[in-house]
mmCIF file of C-alpha atoms in Angstrom:
data_model
loop_
_atom_site.group_PDB
_atom_site.id
_atom_site.type_symbol
_atom_site.label_atom_id
_atom_site.label_comp_id
_atom_site.label_asym_id
_atom_site.label_seq_id
_atom_site.Cartn_x
_atom_site.Cartn_y
_atom_site.Cartn_z
ATOM 1 C CA MET A 1 -7.937 10.485 -16.900
ATOM 2 C CA LEU A 2 -5.280 8.068 -18.148
ATOM 3 C CA SER A 3 -5.936 8.805 -21.768
ATOM 4 C CA PHE A 4 -4.511 12.323 -21.210
ATOM 5 C CA TYR A 5 -1.190 11.017 -19.906
ATOM 6 C CA ASN A 6 1.765 10.075 -21.995
ATOM 7 C CA LEU A 7 2.983 6.788 -20.626
ATOM 8 C CA GLU A 8 5.869 6.258 -22.982
ATOM 9 C CA GLY A 9 9.174 5.925 -21.118
ATOM 10 C CA LYS A 10 7.426 5.651 -17.772
ATOM 11 C CA ILE A 11 6.615 2.896 -15.304
ATOM 12 C CA ALA A 12 2.904 2.359 -14.717
ATOM 13 C CA VAL A 13 1.979 0.938 -11.344
ATOM 14 C CA VAL A 14 -1.546 -0.505 -11.630
ATOM 15 C CA ILE A 15 -3.478 -0.341 -8.371
ATOM 16 C CA ASP A 16 -6.749 -2.215 -7.681
ATOM 17 C CA ILE A 17 -6.642 -2.918 -3.980
ATOM 18 C CA PHE A 18 -10.144 -4.506 -3.633
ATOM 19 C CA ARG A 19 -9.126 -6.908 -5.197
ATOM 20 C CA ALA A 20 -7.425 -7.552 -8.503
ATOM 21 C CA SER A 21 -3.934 -6.228 -7.943
ATOM 22 C CA SER A 22 -3.831 -7.724 -4.406
ATOM 23 C CA SER A 23 -4.905 -11.131 -5.729
ATOM 24 C CA ILE A 24 -2.493 -11.027 -8.627
ATOM 25 C CA CYS A 25 0.374 -10.103 -6.348
ATOM 26 C CA TYR A 26 -0.557 -12.981 -4.041
ATOM 27 C CA GLY A 27 -0.987 -15.439 -6.904
ATOM 28 C CA ILE A 28 2.374 -14.569 -8.555
ATOM 29 C CA HIS A 29 4.128 -14.802 -5.205
ATOM 30 C CA ASN A 30 2.544 -18.180 -4.629
ATOM 31 C CA GLY A 31 4.031 -19.682 -7.769
ATOM 32 C CA ALA A 32 1.561 -19.024 -10.594
ATOM 33 C CA LYS A 33 3.376 -19.520 -13.877
ATOM 34 C CA ALA A 34 1.667 -16.525 -15.326
ATOM 35 C CA ILE A 35 -1.601 -14.516 -15.126
ATOM 36 C CA ILE A 36 -3.007 -13.345 -18.449
ATOM 37 C CA PRO A 37 -5.199 -10.276 -17.949
ATOM 38 C CA VAL A 38 -7.977 -9.850 -20.457
ATOM 39 C CA ALA A 39 -10.683 -7.200 -20.816
ATOM 40 C CA THR A 40 -13.870 -9.252 -21.385
ATOM 41 C CA VAL A 41 -15.516 -12.411 -20.240
ATOM 42 C CA ASP A 42 -15.757 -13.684 -23.849
ATOM 43 C CA GLU A 43 -12.004 -13.157 -24.342
ATOM 44 C CA CYS A 44 -11.397 -15.139 -21.177
ATOM 45 C CA LEU A 45 -13.621 -17.962 -22.427
ATOM 46 C CA SER A 46 -11.574 -18.152 -25.638
ATOM 47 C CA TYR A 47 -8.783 -19.745 -23.578
ATOM 48 C CA GLN A 48 -10.916 -22.546 -22.205
ATOM 49 C CA ASP A 49 -9.348 -25.291 -24.386
ATOM 50 C CA LYS A 50 -5.760 -24.390 -23.655
ATOM 51 C CA GLY A 51 -5.470 -26.010 -20.250
ATOM 52 C CA TYR A 52 -5.479 -22.750 -18.325
ATOM 53 C CA LEU A 53 -7.483 -21.833 -15.236
ATOM 54 C CA LEU A 54 -10.128 -19.316 -16.044
ATOM 55 C CA ALA A 55 -11.045 -16.544 -13.590
ATOM 56 C CA ALA A 56 -13.739 -13.968 -14.105
ATOM 57 C CA GLU A 57 -15.262 -11.328 -11.786
ATOM 58 C CA ARG A 58 -17.987 -8.818 -12.458
ATOM 59 C CA ASN A 59 -19.519 -6.475 -9.892
ATOM 60 C CA GLY A 60 -17.540 -8.211 -7.131
ATOM 61 C CA ALA A 61 -18.917 -11.753 -7.775
ATOM 62 C CA VAL A 62 -17.524 -14.770 -9.597
ATOM 63 C CA VAL A 63 -18.982 -15.055 -13.109
ATOM 64 C CA GLU A 64 -20.965 -18.335 -13.309
ATOM 65 C CA GLY A 65 -19.104 -21.174 -14.998
ATOM 66 C CA PHE A 66 -15.579 -19.976 -14.202
ATOM 67 C CA ASP A 67 -13.000 -21.630 -11.890
ATOM 68 C CA PHE A 68 -12.874 -18.564 -9.578
ATOM 69 C CA GLY A 69 -12.919 -14.812 -9.523
ATOM 70 C CA ASN A 70 -10.473 -12.400 -7.929
ATOM 71 C CA SER A 71 -10.632 -13.224 -4.276
ATOM 72 C CA PRO A 72 -6.996 -13.566 -2.906
ATOM 73 C CA PHE A 73 -8.083 -16.791 -1.233
ATOM 74 C CA SER A 74 -8.429 -18.412 -4.701
ATOM 75 C CA TYR A 75 -4.766 -17.728 -5.419
ATOM 76 C CA THR A 76 -3.187 -20.057 -2.845
ATOM 77 C CA VAL A 77 -0.167 -22.288 -3.558
ATOM 78 C CA GLU A 78 -2.371 -25.360 -3.608
ATOM 79 C CA LYS A 79 -4.618 -23.987 -6.324
ATOM 80 C CA ILE A 80 -2.349 -22.073 -8.636
ATOM 81 C CA LYS A 81 1.310 -23.168 -8.337
ATOM 82 C CA ASP A 82 2.886 -23.691 -11.722
ATOM 83 C CA LYS A 83 -0.383 -22.913 -13.502
ATOM 84 C CA THR A 84 -1.388 -20.188 -16.000
ATOM 85 C CA ILE A 85 -4.507 -18.214 -15.114
ATOM 86 C CA VAL A 86 -6.541 -16.165 -17.540
ATOM 87 C CA LEU A 87 -8.241 -13.339 -15.556
ATOM 88 C CA THR A 88 -10.877 -10.694 -16.271
ATOM 89 C CA THR A 89 -12.168 -8.272 -13.665
ATOM 90 C CA THR A 90 -14.500 -5.311 -13.553
ATOM 91 C CA ASN A 91 -11.724 -2.736 -13.152
ATOM 92 C CA GLY A 92 -8.220 -4.093 -12.673
ATOM 93 C CA THR A 93 -7.543 -5.957 -15.865
ATOM 94 C CA ARG A 94 -8.965 -3.124 -17.907
ATOM 95 C CA SER A 95 -6.547 -0.764 -16.177
ATOM 96 C CA ILE A 96 -3.621 -3.057 -17.077
ATOM 97 C CA GLU A 97 -4.680 -2.997 -20.729
ATOM 98 C CA LEU A 98 -4.997 0.766 -20.687
ATOM 99 C CA SER A 99 -1.477 1.030 -19.213
ATOM 100 C CA SER A 100 0.188 -1.199 -21.796
ATOM 101 C CA LYS A 101 1.939 1.692 -23.609
ATOM 102 C CA ALA A 102 4.097 2.363 -20.617
ATOM 103 C CA LYS A 103 7.737 1.338 -20.748
ATOM 104 C CA GLN A 104 6.971 -1.096 -17.921
ATOM 105 C CA VAL A 105 3.771 -2.153 -16.177
ATOM 106 C CA VAL A 106 3.962 -3.511 -12.580
ATOM 107 C CA LEU A 107 1.266 -4.221 -10.033
ATOM 108 C CA GLY A 108 1.060 -2.881 -6.497
ATOM 109 C CA SER A 109 -0.751 -3.724 -3.332
ATOM 110 C CA PHE A 110 -0.390 -3.255 0.383
ATOM 111 C CA LEU A 111 0.857 -6.827 0.413
ATOM 112 C CA ASN A 112 4.067 -5.922 -1.415
ATOM 113 C CA LEU A 113 4.210 -2.135 -0.694
ATOM 114 C CA SER A 114 7.817 -1.848 0.626
ATOM 115 C CA THR A 115 9.307 -4.220 -1.964
ATOM 116 C CA LEU A 116 7.560 -2.264 -4.726
ATOM 117 C CA CYS A 117 8.694 1.101 -3.360
ATOM 118 C CA LYS A 118 12.315 0.020 -3.037
ATOM 119 C CA TRP A 119 12.277 -1.178 -6.607
ATOM 120 C CA LEU A 120 10.715 2.077 -7.846
ATOM 121 C CA ILE A 121 13.350 4.133 -6.079
ATOM 122 C CA GLU A 122 16.020 2.142 -7.883
ATOM 123 C CA GLN A 123 14.645 2.961 -11.346
ATOM 124 C CA LYS A 124 15.723 5.912 -13.481
ATOM 125 C CA GLU A 125 12.251 6.390 -14.982
ATOM 126 C CA SER A 126 9.292 8.464 -13.938
ATOM 127 C CA ILE A 127 6.265 6.606 -12.578
ATOM 128 C CA VAL A 128 2.548 6.918 -12.956
ATOM 129 C CA LEU A 129 0.299 5.438 -10.269
ATOM 130 C CA VAL A 130 -2.756 4.103 -12.064
ATOM 131 C CA CYS A 131 -5.719 3.819 -9.739
ATOM 132 C CA ALA A 132 -8.233 1.441 -11.303
ATOM 133 C CA GLY A 133 -11.198 2.912 -9.388
ATOM 134 C CA TRP A 134 -14.695 1.467 -9.772
ATOM 135 C CA LYS A 135 -16.354 1.711 -13.184
ATOM 136 C CA GLU A 136 -14.475 4.880 -14.033
ATOM 137 C CA ASN A 137 -15.146 6.508 -10.618
ATOM 138 C CA PHE A 138 -12.839 7.407 -7.761
ATOM 139 C CA SER A 139 -11.934 4.567 -5.370
ATOM 140 C CA LEU A 140 -10.923 5.411 -1.789
ATOM 141 C CA GLU A 141 -8.736 2.336 -1.205
ATOM 142 C CA ASP A 142 -6.762 2.780 -4.472
ATOM 143 C CA ALA A 143 -6.064 6.421 -3.620
ATOM 144 C CA LEU A 144 -4.866 5.448 -0.123
ATOM 145 C CA PHE A 145 -2.423 2.970 -1.587
ATOM 146 C CA ALA A 146 -1.170 5.546 -4.059
ATOM 147 C CA GLY A 147 -0.617 7.810 -1.018
ATOM 148 C CA ALA A 148 1.379 5.101 0.740
ATOM 149 C CA VAL A 149 3.671 4.755 -2.287
ATOM 150 C CA VAL A 150 4.171 8.524 -2.467
ATOM 151 C CA GLU A 151 5.098 8.572 1.218
ATOM 152 C CA GLN A 152 7.773 6.011 0.767
ATOM 153 C CA VAL A 153 9.334 7.356 -2.451
ATOM 154 C CA GLN A 154 8.904 11.131 -2.021
ATOM 155 C CA GLY A 155 12.479 11.688 -0.863
ATOM 156 C CA ASP A 156 13.776 10.371 -4.178
ATOM 157 C CA PHE A 157 11.161 11.712 -6.616
ATOM 158 C CA SER A 158 9.809 15.071 -7.643
ATOM 159 C CA ILE A 159 6.114 15.072 -6.781
ATOM 160 C CA HIS A 160 4.455 17.548 -9.103
ATOM 161 C CA ASP A 161 0.966 16.204 -9.501
ATOM 162 C CA ASP A 162 -2.031 17.288 -7.409
ATOM 163 C CA GLY A 163 -3.518 13.780 -7.393
ATOM 164 C CA ALA A 164 -0.316 12.398 -5.851
ATOM 165 C CA ILE A 165 -0.285 15.185 -3.230
ATOM 166 C CA ALA A 166 -3.883 14.603 -2.331
ATOM 167 C CA ALA A 167 -3.368 10.815 -2.133
ATOM 168 C CA LEU A 168 -0.435 11.380 0.249
ATOM 169 C CA ASP A 169 -2.482 13.693 2.511
ATOM 170 C CA LEU A 170 -5.349 11.250 2.571
ATOM 171 C CA TYR A 171 -3.073 8.340 3.408
ATOM 172 C CA ARG A 172 -1.419 10.219 6.259
ATOM 173 C CA TYR A 173 -4.875 10.998 7.695
ATOM 174 C CA ALA A 174 -6.061 7.343 7.472
ATOM 175 C CA LYS A 175 -2.956 5.193 7.949
ATOM 176 C CA ALA A 176 -3.244 4.801 11.691
ATOM 177 C CA ASP A 177 -6.199 2.493 11.103
ATOM 178 C CA LEU A 178 -6.827 1.748 7.474
ATOM 179 C CA PRO A 179 -9.447 -0.967 7.999
ATOM 180 C CA ALA A 180 -11.559 1.396 10.137
ATOM 181 C CA TYR A 181 -11.204 4.260 7.699
ATOM 182 C CA LEU A 182 -12.070 2.061 4.705
ATOM 183 C CA LYS A 183 -15.303 0.806 6.286
ATOM 184 C CA LYS A 184 -16.915 3.911 4.785
ATOM 185 C CA SER A 185 -15.761 3.123 1.226
ATOM 186 C CA SER A 186 -18.324 2.060 -1.331
ATOM 187 C CA HIS A 187 -16.315 -0.950 -2.422
ATOM 188 C CA SER A 188 -16.111 -2.217 1.128
ATOM 189 C CA GLU A 189 -19.927 -2.047 1.212
ATOM 190 C CA ARG A 190 -20.169 -4.041 -2.035
ATOM 191 C CA LEU A 191 -17.941 -6.775 -0.734
ATOM 192 C CA LYS A 192 -19.801 -6.900 2.639
ATOM 193 C CA LYS A 193 -23.066 -7.499 0.771
ATOM 194 C CA LEU A 194 -21.380 -10.414 -0.931
ATOM 195 C CA LYS A 195 -20.271 -11.645 2.586
ATOM 196 C CA ILE A 196 -16.586 -11.590 1.728
ATOM 197 C CA GLU A 197 -15.328 -9.136 4.408
ATOM 198 C CA LYS A 198 -12.313 -11.458 4.893
ATOM 199 C CA ASP A 199 -11.059 -10.382 1.491
ATOM 200 C CA ILE A 200 -11.023 -6.749 2.676
ATOM 201 C CA GLU A 201 -9.072 -7.661 5.768
ATOM 202 C CA PHE A 202 -6.475 -9.712 3.742
ATOM 203 C CA CYS A 203 -6.028 -7.020 1.072
ATOM 204 C CA LEU A 204 -5.020 -4.523 3.801
ATOM 205 C CA LYS A 205 -2.217 -6.709 5.232
ATOM 206 C CA LEU A 206 1.078 -4.831 4.994
ATOM 207 C CA ASP A 207 4.335 -6.182 3.554
ATOM 208 C CA ILE A 208 3.692 -9.912 3.583
ATOM 209 C CA LEU A 209 5.065 -10.399 0.078
ATOM 210 C CA ASP A 210 8.468 -9.664 -1.436
ATOM 211 C CA SER A 211 7.637 -10.156 -5.125
ATOM 212 C CA ILE A 212 6.376 -7.873 -7.905
ATOM 213 C CA PRO A 213 4.172 -8.904 -10.858
ATOM 214 C CA VAL A 214 5.430 -7.408 -14.081
ATOM 215 C CA LEU A 215 3.721 -7.433 -17.511
ATOM 216 C CA LYS A 216 5.772 -9.228 -20.187
ATOM 217 C CA ASP A 217 4.274 -9.975 -23.649
ATOM 218 C CA GLY A 218 0.774 -9.701 -22.354
ATOM 219 C CA ARG A 219 1.373 -11.950 -19.325
ATOM 220 C CA LEU A 220 1.942 -11.037 -15.723
ATOM 221 C CA ILE A 221 4.914 -12.902 -14.353
ATOM 222 C CA LYS A 222 7.144 -12.691 -11.256
ATOM 223 C CA MET A 223 9.851 -10.085 -11.633
ATOM 224 C CA ASP A 224 13.363 -11.498 -11.595
ATOM 225 C CA GLN A 225 14.399 -11.365 -7.916
ATOM 226 C CA SER A 226 17.858 -10.179 -8.941
ATOM 227 C CA SER A 227 16.308 -6.852 -10.072
ATOM 228 C CA ILE A 228 14.509 -6.239 -6.741
ATOM 229 C CA GLN A 229 17.297 -4.644 -4.751
ATOM 230 C CA LEU A 230 17.897 -1.155 -3.493
ATOM 231 C CA SER A 231 21.104 0.232 -4.959
ATOM 232 C CA GLU A 232 21.857 3.578 -6.547
ATOM 233 C CA ILE A 233 19.131 6.148 -5.780
ATOM 234 C CA LYS A 234 17.549 7.712 -8.851
ATOM 235 C CA HIS A 235 15.318 10.744 -9.296
ATOM 236 C CA GLY A 236 12.176 10.774 -11.316
ATOM 237 C CA SER A 237 8.613 12.086 -10.961
ATOM 238 C CA ALA A 238 5.407 10.614 -9.619
ATOM 239 C CA GLU A 239 1.882 11.162 -10.707
ATOM 240 C CA THR A 240 -1.454 9.632 -9.716
ATOM 241 C CA VAL A 241 -4.248 9.138 -12.200
ATOM 242 C CA LYS A 242 -7.461 7.215 -12.570
ATOM 243 C CA SER A 243 -7.643 4.783 -15.438
ATOM 244 C CA LYS A 244 -10.932 6.140 -16.831
ATOM 245 C CA THR A 245 -10.927 7.039 -20.496
ATOM 246 C CA GLY A 246 -13.968 9.297 -20.705
#
């Protein structure tokens, strides 16, 4: 439970593979000026007269009356370049809010996995992998991504958390065919019922982006490219937690 972790001085990597962190990574890469994560639908609505795009998702579906939800296909260059989006989702934006006490908050997805891991290795701080899950429950796809991160950074970090070790073992078991393995996940079933299987397929694409969203003053923006480079190797620690508070 995230409330039991001290995030001060650490980097929090927020993970919500199906679909918030994947869509945010894609949107920031495609030129969104900023994405403002908010916890509630009402808070999102409070921005409606400011010229922003409003995006809201609950239970996997777009909330009626909003421009779009959190499908990655809504975050294309044509739709969002140079625009600010206010976003609320069932799990992901809440996890961002709960992680705000960290020294730095970044978002991860399979889409930017290697770029993210190279940047994490460069940092001097310990990291916490924050798996958004589904309504305070374990989420298979988020745990698999956490395991993928641990696999890439383990040579440069001290891994002393059982959640991180379990995520790594799970990823190693499933990585040969992630789409096939994740067909059994509960979130995959939810998205299939909404007839948006294409979102699942897209969110599992590997290393198609080279940018990282970072939280600055309550807004997710594109990290300065000059800071995304592999230089001196640092040592820290890695932990994996769920973002539930209860």
